[in-house]
Coordinates of C-alpha atoms in Angstrom, one line a residue:
Chain A
X1 CA 12.1 -11.0 12.6
X2 CA 14.3 -9.6 10.1
X3 CA 15.8 -8.2 13.3
X4 CA 16.4 -12.0 14.9
X5 CA 18.3 -12.9 11.5
X6 CA 21.0 -10.4 12.4
X7 CA 21.7 -12.3 15.6
X8 CA 23.7 -14.7 13.5
X9 CA 26.7 -12.4 13.6
X10 CA 26.9 -12.2 17.3
X11 CA 26.8 -16.4 17.9
X12 CA 30.0 -17.8 18.6
X13 CA 31.7 -19.7 16.3
X14 CA 34.0 -22.6 17.9
X15 CA 34.8 -25.7 16.4
X16 CA 31.0 -27.0 16.4
X17 CA 30.2 -24.4 14.3
X18 CA 32.7 -25.6 11.5
X19 CA 31.9 -28.7 12.0
X20 CA 27.9 -27.8 11.6
X21 CA 29.1 -26.0 8.3
X22 CA 31.1 -28.8 6.8
X23 CA 28.9 -31.4 7.7
X24 CA 25.9 -29.9 6.4
X25 CA 27.6 -28.8 3.0
X26 CA 28.4 -32.7 2.9
X27 CA 25.1 -34.0 3.6
X28 CA 23.5 -31.6 0.9
X29 CA 26.1 -32.2 -1.4
X30 CA 24.6 -35.6 -3.1
X31 CA 28.2 -36.8 -2.9
X32 CA 27.5 -40.0 -0.4
X33 CA 24.3 -40.8 -2.7
X34 CA 25.8 -43.4 -4.6
X35 CA 27.8 -45.1 -2.2
X36 CA 26.8 -48.6 -1.2
X37 CA 28.2 -48.8 2.2
X38 CA 26.9 -47.4 5.8
X39 CA 28.1 -43.9 5.1
X40 CA 24.9 -43.6 2.3
X41 CA 22.9 -42.8 5.3
X42 CA 25.0 -38.9 5.6
X43 CA 22.7 -37.8 2.5
X44 CA 19.7 -35.7 1.6
X45 CA 18.5 -38.4 -0.9
X46 CA 18.9 -40.7 1.1
X47 CA 17.1 -39.5 3.8
X48 CA 14.0 -38.2 2.0
X49 CA 13.3 -41.6 1.1
X50 CA 10.6 -42.6 -1.4
X51 CA 6.8 -42.6 -1.8
X52 CA 4.8 -45.7 -1.5
X53 CA 3.7 -46.9 -4.7
X54 CA 0.4 -47.6 -6.0
X55 CA 0.8 -51.2 -8.1
X56 CA -1.6 -50.5 -11.3
X57 CA -0.9 -53.1 -13.5
X58 CA 2.6 -53.3 -14.3
X59 CA 3.2 -49.7 -13.5
X60 CA 4.5 -48.9 -10.4
X61 CA 3.2 -45.2 -9.4
X62 CA 3.3 -42.5 -6.7
X63 CA -0.2 -41.4 -5.3
X64 CA 0.6 -38.7 -8.3
X65 CA -0.3 -41.3 -10.7
X66 CA 0.5 -40.6 -14.1
X67 CA -0.8 -38.8 -17.0
X68 CA -1.8 -35.7 -14.8
X69 CA -2.2 -32.0 -16.4
X70 CA -2.9 -28.3 -15.4
X71 CA -3.5 -27.0 -12.1
X72 CA -4.2 -31.0 -10.4
X73 CA -1.1 -32.4 -11.6
X74 CA 0.6 -28.8 -10.3
X75 CA -0.8 -29.2 -7.0
X76 CA 0.1 -32.8 -6.5
X77 CA 3.7 -32.4 -8.1
X78 CA 4.0 -29.5 -5.2
X79 CA 2.5 -32.0 -2.5
X80 CA 5.0 -34.7 -3.4
X81 CA 8.0 -32.4 -3.2
X82 CA 6.8 -30.7 0.6
X83 CA 8.7 -33.6 2.6
X84 CA 11.9 -32.5 0.5
X85 CA 11.7 -28.7 1.1
X86 CA 10.9 -29.5 4.9
X87 CA 14.2 -31.8 5.2
X88 CA 16.2 -29.2 3.6
X89 CA 15.4 -26.2 5.2
X90 CA 15.0 -28.4 8.2
X91 CA 18.9 -29.3 8.2
X92 CA 19.7 -25.4 6.9
X93 CA 17.7 -24.7 10.3
X94 CA 20.3 -27.0 12.0
X95 CA 23.1 -25.8 10.5
X96 CA 22.6 -22.1 11.4
X97 CA 21.3 -23.0 15.2
X98 CA 24.7 -24.5 15.5
X99 CA 26.4 -21.9 14.2
X100 CA 27.3 -23.0 10.6
X101 CA 26.3 -19.8 8.9
X102 CA 28.4 -17.7 11.1
X103 CA 31.6 -19.9 10.6
X104 CA 30.7 -19.4 6.8
X105 CA 30.8 -15.7 7.2
X106 CA 33.7 -16.1 9.3
X107 CA 35.4 -17.7 6.5
X108 CA 34.5 -15.1 3.9
X109 CA 34.8 -12.0 5.7
X110 CA 38.8 -11.6 4.7
X111 CA 37.7 -12.5 1.1
X112 CA 35.0 -10.1 0.7
X113 CA 37.7 -7.1 -0.5
X114 CA 39.5 -9.5 -3.1
X115 CA 36.5 -10.9 -4.4
X116 CA 33.7 -8.2 -4.5
X117 CA 36.0 -4.9 -3.6
X118 CA 33.7 -4.4 -0.7
X119 CA 34.5 -4.6 2.9
X120 CA 34.2 -7.3 5.4
X121 CA 31.8 -5.4 7.7
X122 CA 29.5 -6.5 4.5
X123 CA 29.9 -10.6 5.7
X124 CA 27.0 -10.7 7.9
X125 CA 24.8 -9.1 4.8
X126 CA 26.3 -11.3 2.3
X127 CA 25.2 -14.5 4.2
X128 CA 21.9 -13.5 4.9
X129 CA 21.0 -12.8 1.3
X130 CA 21.7 -16.4 0.9
X131 CA 18.4 -16.8 3.1
X132 CA 16.5 -14.0 3.2
X133 CA 16.6 -11.4 0.2
X134 CA 14.7 -8.6 2.1
X135 CA 16.6 -9.2 5.3
X136 CA 19.9 -8.6 3.0
X137 CA 18.6 -5.7 1.5
X138 CA 17.6 -4.3 4.4
X139 CA 21.3 -4.6 6.1
X140 CA 22.7 -3.4 3.0
X141 CA 21.1 0.1 3.2
X142 CA 22.0 0.2 7.0
X143 CA 25.7 -0.6 5.7
X144 CA 25.5 2.5 3.6
X145 CA 23.6 4.7 6.0
X146 CA 26.6 3.9 8.5
X147 CA 29.3 4.7 6.2
X148 CA 30.7 1.1 6.0
X149 CA 30.3 1.0 1.9
X150 CA 30.2 3.5 -0.5
X151 CA 27.0 4.7 -3.1
X152 CA 29.4 2.1 -5.7
X153 CA 30.0 -0.7 -3.3
X154 CA 26.3 -0.9 -2.5
X155 CA 25.8 -1.3 -6.2
X156 CA 28.3 -3.9 -6.9
X157 CA 27.1 -5.6 -3.4
X158 CA 23.2 -5.5 -4.8
X159 CA 24.3 -6.7 -7.9
X160 CA 25.7 -9.8 -6.2
X161 CA 22.4 -10.3 -4.3
X162 CA 20.0 -10.1 -7.2
X163 CA 20.9 -12.8 -9.3
X164 CA 20.1 -15.6 -7.4
X165 CA 18.7 -14.4 -4.3
X166 CA 18.0 -15.9 -1.1
X167 CA 19.6 -19.1 -2.7
X168 CA 19.5 -21.4 0.4
X169 CA 16.2 -20.7 0.7
X170 CA 15.2 -20.6 -3.1
X171 CA 17.6 -23.6 -4.4
X172 CA 17.1 -26.1 -1.6
X173 CA 13.3 -24.9 -0.7
X174 CA 11.4 -24.4 -4.4
X175 CA 14.1 -25.6 -6.6
X176 CA 14.0 -29.1 -4.8
X177 CA 11.3 -29.6 -7.5
X178 CA 13.9 -30.1 -10.2
X179 CA 16.6 -32.3 -8.0
X180 CA 14.8 -35.3 -9.4
X181 CA 15.8 -34.9 -12.9
X182 CA 19.6 -34.2 -11.7
X183 CA 20.5 -37.7 -13.1
X184 CA 24.1 -36.7 -14.1
X185 CA 25.2 -34.0 -11.5
X186 CA 25.1 -34.2 -7.9
X187 CA 23.0 -31.3 -6.3
X188 CA 25.7 -29.5 -5.1
X189 CA 26.7 -28.5 -9.1
X190 CA 24.4 -26.3 -9.9
X191 CA 24.1 -24.6 -6.7
X192 CA 27.9 -23.8 -6.9
X193 CA 27.3 -22.8 -10.7
X194 CA 24.7 -20.1 -9.1
X195 CA 27.0 -19.0 -6.4
X196 CA 30.1 -18.3 -9.2
X197 CA 27.8 -16.5 -11.4
X198 CA 26.7 -14.1 -8.4
X199 CA 30.6 -13.0 -7.7
X200 CA 30.9 -12.9 -11.4
X201 CA 27.9 -10.5 -12.2
X202 CA 28.8 -8.5 -9.3
X203 CA 32.8 -8.0 -10.8
X204 CA 31.1 -7.2 -14.2
X205 CA 29.4 -4.2 -12.7
X206 CA 32.4 -3.4 -10.7
X207 CA 33.8 -3.5 -14.0
X208 CA 31.5 -1.5 -15.6
X209 CA 31.5 1.4 -12.7
X210 CA 35.3 1.4 -12.5
X211 CA 35.2 2.3 -16.4
X212 CA 32.2 4.7 -16.6
X213 CA 33.6 6.8 -13.7
X214 CA 37.1 6.7 -15.5
X215 CA 35.8 7.9 -18.9
X216 CA 33.5 10.4 -16.6
X217 CA 36.7 11.7 -15.0
X218 CA 38.4 12.0 -18.2
X219 CA 35.3 14.0 -20.0
X220 CA 35.3 16.2 -16.9
X221 CA 39.2 17.0 -17.5
X222 CA 38.7 17.4 -21.0
X223 CA 36.0 20.0 -20.7
X224 CA 37.7 21.7 -17.7
X225 CA 40.7 22.0 -20.0
X226 CA 38.6 23.3 -22.7
Chain B
X1 CA 7.6 -17.6 15.3
X2 CA 9.3 -14.6 16.8
X3 CA 9.1 -16.7 20.4
X4 CA 10.9 -19.4 19.2
X5 CA 13.4 -17.1 17.6
X6 CA 14.0 -15.3 20.8
X7 CA 14.3 -18.6 22.3
X8 CA 17.1 -19.7 20.2
X9 CA 19.7 -20.6 22.8
X10 CA 17.3 -22.8 24.7
X11 CA 16.6 -24.6 21.7
X12 CA 17.3 -28.3 21.7
X13 CA 18.9 -29.7 18.1
X14 CA 15.8 -31.3 17.6
X15 CA 14.1 -27.7 17.8
X16 CA 16.6 -26.4 15.6
X17 CA 15.7 -28.8 12.9
X18 CA 11.8 -28.6 13.3
X19 CA 11.7 -24.9 13.1
X20 CA 13.6 -25.0 9.8
X21 CA 11.2 -27.9 8.6
X22 CA 8.2 -25.6 9.2
X23 CA 10.1 -23.1 7.7
X24 CA 10.1 -25.5 4.9
X25 CA 6.5 -26.2 4.9
X26 CA 5.6 -22.5 5.2
X27 CA 8.0 -22.0 1.9
X28 CA 6.5 -25.1 0.4
X29 CA 2.9 -24.1 0.8
X30 CA 3.0 -20.4 0.6
X31 CA 5.9 -19.7 -2.0
X32 CA 6.0 -22.7 -4.2
X33 CA 2.5 -24.3 -4.2
X34 CA 0.7 -21.5 -5.7
X35 CA 3.3 -20.5 -8.4
X36 CA 3.7 -24.1 -9.6
X37 CA 0.3 -24.8 -9.7
X38 CA 0.1 -21.4 -12.0
X39 CA 2.9 -22.7 -13.8
X40 CA 1.2 -25.7 -14.6
X41 CA -2.1 -23.9 -15.7
X42 CA 0.0 -21.9 -18.3
X43 CA 2.0 -24.8 -19.6
X44 CA -1.4 -26.6 -19.7
X45 CA -3.4 -23.7 -21.4
X46 CA -0.2 -23.2 -23.9
X47 CA -0.4 -26.7 -24.8
X48 CA -4.3 -27.0 -25.2
X49 CA -4.5 -24.0 -27.4
X50 CA -1.6 -25.2 -29.4
X51 CA 0.4 -22.0 -29.1
X52 CA 3.3 -24.1 -27.2
X53 CA 4.6 -25.8 -30.5
X54 CA 4.4 -22.5 -32.0
X55 CA 6.6 -21.3 -29.1
X56 CA 8.8 -24.2 -29.7
X57 CA 9.1 -23.2 -33.5
X58 CA 9.5 -19.5 -33.3
X59 CA 12.5 -19.7 -30.4
X60 CA 13.5 -22.9 -31.4
X61 CA 16.6 -21.4 -33.2
X62 CA 17.7 -19.3 -30.2
X63 CA 17.2 -21.7 -27.8
X64 CA 19.3 -24.5 -29.9
X65 CA 22.3 -21.9 -28.9
X66 CA 22.2 -24.0 -25.3
X67 CA 21.2 -27.4 -27.2
X68 CA 17.4 -26.6 -25.6
X69 CA 14.3 -27.1 -27.3
X70 CA 12.5 -23.9 -28.2
X71 CA 10.1 -24.6 -25.6
X72 CA 12.2 -23.8 -22.7
X73 CA 11.9 -20.0 -23.2
X74 CA 8.8 -20.3 -21.2
X75 CA 10.8 -21.6 -18.2
X76 CA 13.3 -18.5 -18.4
X77 CA 10.2 -16.2 -19.0
X78 CA 8.3 -17.6 -16.0
X79 CA 11.6 -17.5 -13.8
X80 CA 11.8 -13.8 -14.4
X81 CA 8.4 -13.4 -12.8
X82 CA 9.1 -15.8 -10.0
X83 CA 11.4 -18.5 -9.3
X84 CA 8.5 -21.1 -8.3
X85 CA 6.8 -20.3 -11.6
X86 CA 10.0 -21.2 -13.2
X87 CA 10.8 -24.2 -11.7
X88 CA 7.2 -25.5 -12.2
X89 CA 7.3 -24.5 -15.7
X90 CA 10.3 -26.8 -16.1
X91 CA 8.7 -29.7 -14.1
X92 CA 5.5 -29.1 -16.1
X93 CA 7.3 -29.4 -19.7
X94 CA 9.6 -32.5 -18.2
X95 CA 6.0 -33.9 -17.8
X96 CA 4.6 -33.3 -20.9
X97 CA 7.7 -34.5 -22.4
X98 CA 8.9 -31.1 -23.8
X99 CA 11.9 -31.0 -21.9
X100 CA 14.1 -34.0 -21.0
X101 CA 16.1 -34.4 -17.6
X102 CA 18.8 -32.8 -18.9
X103 CA 17.2 -30.0 -20.4
X104 CA 15.6 -29.4 -16.9
X105 CA 19.4 -29.8 -15.4
X106 CA 20.9 -27.0 -17.7
X107 CA 17.7 -24.9 -16.9
X108 CA 18.1 -24.9 -13.2
X109 CA 20.8 -22.6 -12.3
X110 CA 19.2 -20.1 -15.0
X111 CA 16.1 -20.2 -12.9
X112 CA 17.6 -19.0 -10.2
X113 CA 20.2 -16.2 -11.3
X114 CA 17.5 -14.7 -13.7
X115 CA 14.4 -15.9 -11.3
X116 CA 12.2 -13.6 -9.7
X117 CA 13.8 -10.5 -11.0
X118 CA 10.5 -8.6 -11.6
X119 CA 10.4 -9.0 -7.5
X120 CA 14.0 -8.3 -6.6
X121 CA 13.8 -4.7 -8.5
X122 CA 11.7 -3.5 -5.6
X123 CA 12.7 -5.8 -2.9
X124 CA 16.4 -5.7 -3.1
X125 CA 17.8 -2.6 -5.3
X126 CA 14.4 -0.4 -3.9
X127 CA 15.2 -1.4 -0.4
X128 CA 18.6 -1.1 -0.3
X129 CA 18.1 2.3 -2.2
X130 CA 20.5 1.6 -5.0
X131 CA 21.7 4.2 -7.1
X132 CA 18.7 4.0 -9.8
X133 CA 20.9 4.8 -12.5
X134 CA 22.3 1.4 -12.7
X135 CA 19.1 -0.8 -11.6
X136 CA 18.8 -1.7 -15.7
X137 CA 22.5 -2.7 -15.4
X138 CA 22.1 -5.3 -12.7
X139 CA 18.6 -6.5 -14.6
X140 CA 20.6 -7.0 -17.6
X141 CA 23.6 -8.5 -16.0
X142 CA 21.4 -10.9 -14.0
X143 CA 19.9 -12.4 -17.3
X144 CA 23.5 -12.6 -19.0
X145 CA 24.6 -14.7 -15.8
X146 CA 21.8 -16.9 -16.4
X147 CA 22.3 -17.3 -20.3
X148 CA 26.1 -17.9 -19.4
X149 CA 25.2 -20.6 -17.0
X150 CA 23.1 -22.6 -19.1
X151 CA 26.4 -22.7 -21.7
X152 CA 28.4 -23.8 -18.0
X153 CA 26.1 -26.3 -17.1
X154 CA 25.7 -27.7 -20.4
X155 CA 29.6 -28.2 -20.3
X156 CA 29.1 -29.5 -16.7
X157 CA 26.5 -32.4 -17.5
X158 CA 28.7 -33.6 -20.3
X159 CA 31.6 -33.7 -18.2
X160 CA 30.1 -35.7 -15.3

């Protein structure tokens, strides 16, 4: 299965792919959720709809009811959430199938050197990590073995991967459990914060390795001189 | 599933969506549900045993740095084990009214940034064969990422 995911990079990136990427991003961003006109249809929360309510006295409840606890409540909570996960990953599947992720890779590849200090060859693994931790890690190993990245670059890249790994799957999948609580910010905001910190963390270790290696070289020089 | 993937070129737009939705169903049932159930059981056990208020008191001053109640530490600890557990703990604590909606929003990126680190060490650092000298640095930096992200979220929540 992992091998097939590599094929993302071989797909063509026409204008349709960029349209899929931009359209998908807008759909999942939640920025159309508060509109009152027809554009409201193009939003994740709108298409997710609502569970039916069970009228009990004055309260209006979903099938989850109220006051549940423990394993039973956890199960019902997950059950209530499953349509959200299916819709989110269905849309991700659509974006991917239309070449949207390949378009994202093309846009990001020239930025890898300035952003992470790693070569553009790592672009596919970078995008793959957003979907699958294991596939991304496997590709990182192959990048090193093929001589595309150095040992230190691999460490920096792995740091990017380990914090907030598999973010498209984990944020729009499992993380969807918390979407209902985002009363103040659009769904896309915490996601962007996560992506920003992925790059931040990688640059911290990049800086650390640079400082540590300079100190190491200095120490070697001193001992050689001594 | 492999068959479906290799036949990708013949897929209609509907197929692409349905395949993704199928993956969503698998993620929800195989990855999310068991972890969420476990988290709810832990929250229930902590709540019934009276340990949760104690945790709230002990970690109150620390979590106050991010404007969160002390109970929020259970979300971060659960997240460290598995993202599903962290998400479940947050949802469970909102259910028991220990966390507000805003608290859960502030915790959301932190759950992901330090989420499942226990698993990622093997599955990412191990698989990619990263120099083991830097493994502790990676784990600590991921946790620092999470802690900083909570401040950023707190700021953003106030901003919107």
